[in-house]
Tab-separated table of C-alpha atoms in Angstrom:
chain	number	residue	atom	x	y	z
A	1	UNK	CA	-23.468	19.778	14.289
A	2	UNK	CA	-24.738	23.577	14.389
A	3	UNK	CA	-27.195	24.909	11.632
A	4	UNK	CA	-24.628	27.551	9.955
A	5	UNK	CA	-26.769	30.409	9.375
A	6	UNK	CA	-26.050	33.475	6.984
A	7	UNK	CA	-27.797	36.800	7.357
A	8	UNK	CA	-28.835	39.286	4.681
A	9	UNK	CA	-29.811	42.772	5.651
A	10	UNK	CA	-28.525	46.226	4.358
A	11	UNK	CA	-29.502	47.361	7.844
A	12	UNK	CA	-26.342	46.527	10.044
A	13	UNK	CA	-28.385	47.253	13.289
A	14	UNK	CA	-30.841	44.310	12.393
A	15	UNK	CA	-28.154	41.995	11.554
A	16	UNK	CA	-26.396	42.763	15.057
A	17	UNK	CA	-29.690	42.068	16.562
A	18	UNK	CA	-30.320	38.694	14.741
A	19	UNK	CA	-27.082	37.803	15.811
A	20	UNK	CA	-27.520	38.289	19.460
A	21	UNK	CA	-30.431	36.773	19.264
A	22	UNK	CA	-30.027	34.582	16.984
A	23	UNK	CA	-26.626	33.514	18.314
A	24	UNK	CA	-27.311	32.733	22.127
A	25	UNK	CA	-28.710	29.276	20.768
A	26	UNK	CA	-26.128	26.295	21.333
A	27	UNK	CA	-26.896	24.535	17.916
A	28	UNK	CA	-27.296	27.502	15.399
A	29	UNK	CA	-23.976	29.156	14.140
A	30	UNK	CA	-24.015	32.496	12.381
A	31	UNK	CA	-21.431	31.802	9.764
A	32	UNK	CA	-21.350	35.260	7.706
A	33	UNK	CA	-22.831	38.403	6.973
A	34	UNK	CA	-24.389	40.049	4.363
A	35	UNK	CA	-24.892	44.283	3.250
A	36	UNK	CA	-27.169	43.748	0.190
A	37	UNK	CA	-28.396	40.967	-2.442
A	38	UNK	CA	-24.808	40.398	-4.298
A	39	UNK	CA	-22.737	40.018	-1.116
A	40	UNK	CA	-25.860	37.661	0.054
A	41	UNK	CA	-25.222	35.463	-3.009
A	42	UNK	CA	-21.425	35.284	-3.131
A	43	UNK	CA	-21.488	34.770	0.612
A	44	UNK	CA	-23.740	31.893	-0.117
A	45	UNK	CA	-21.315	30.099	-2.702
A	46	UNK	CA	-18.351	30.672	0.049
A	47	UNK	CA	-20.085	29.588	3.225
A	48	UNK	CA	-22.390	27.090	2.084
A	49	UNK	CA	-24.929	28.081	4.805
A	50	UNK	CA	-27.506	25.610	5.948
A	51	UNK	CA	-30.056	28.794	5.759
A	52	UNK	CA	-30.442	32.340	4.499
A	53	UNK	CA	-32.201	34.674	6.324
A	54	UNK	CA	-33.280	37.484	3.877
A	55	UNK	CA	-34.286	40.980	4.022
A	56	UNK	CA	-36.516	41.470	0.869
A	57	UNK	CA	-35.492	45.147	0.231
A	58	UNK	CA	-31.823	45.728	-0.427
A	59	UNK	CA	-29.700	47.887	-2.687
A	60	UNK	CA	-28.310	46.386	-5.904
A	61	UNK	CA	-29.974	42.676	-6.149
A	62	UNK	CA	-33.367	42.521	-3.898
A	63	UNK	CA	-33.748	39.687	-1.342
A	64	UNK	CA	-36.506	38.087	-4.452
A	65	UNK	CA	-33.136	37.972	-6.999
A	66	UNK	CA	-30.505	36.431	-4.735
A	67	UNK	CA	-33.268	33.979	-3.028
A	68	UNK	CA	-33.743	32.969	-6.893
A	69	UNK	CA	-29.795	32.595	-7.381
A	70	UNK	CA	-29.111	30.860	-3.943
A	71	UNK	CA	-32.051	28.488	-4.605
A	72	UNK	CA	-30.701	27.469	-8.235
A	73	UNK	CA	-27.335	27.063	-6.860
A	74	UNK	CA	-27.437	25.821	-3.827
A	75	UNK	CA	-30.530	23.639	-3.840
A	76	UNK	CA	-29.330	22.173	0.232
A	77	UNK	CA	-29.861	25.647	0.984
A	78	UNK	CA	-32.866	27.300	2.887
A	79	UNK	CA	-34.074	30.875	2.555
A	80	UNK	CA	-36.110	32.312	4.556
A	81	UNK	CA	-37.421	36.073	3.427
């Protein structure tokens, strides 16, 4: 089974790029997207991602505040910042 992976970045050219890259691998699915801390969050709850990758510096919630929420509510979760 793939590792679903969400990514977090208010920077859509560095979440195209993760994607690429981070997409090419067989047994790692990128399962949503993310614009800022909130979206991250809510995203989490819907997809149930097997890990977060986080920008730290976002509009709204920072990468620290939706880590914390993720973490809390989805303890099967990973994040990485």
């Amino acid at each position: 089974m793939p590792r679903r992976i969400l990514l977090a970045d208010d920077h859509e050219t560095v979440r195209k790029g993760l994607r690429s890259i981070l997409g090419a691998r067989p047994d790692w699915e990128i399962c949503g997207e993310a614009a800022n801390g909130r979206e991250a969050v809510e995203e989490a709850r819907r997809l149930l991602p097997d890990l977060v990758i986080m920008d730290i510096g976002m509009p709204g919630l920072n990468g620290l505040g939706a880590t914390r929420q993720i973490i809390r509510e989805l303890p099967g979760t990973e994040v990485l910042i």
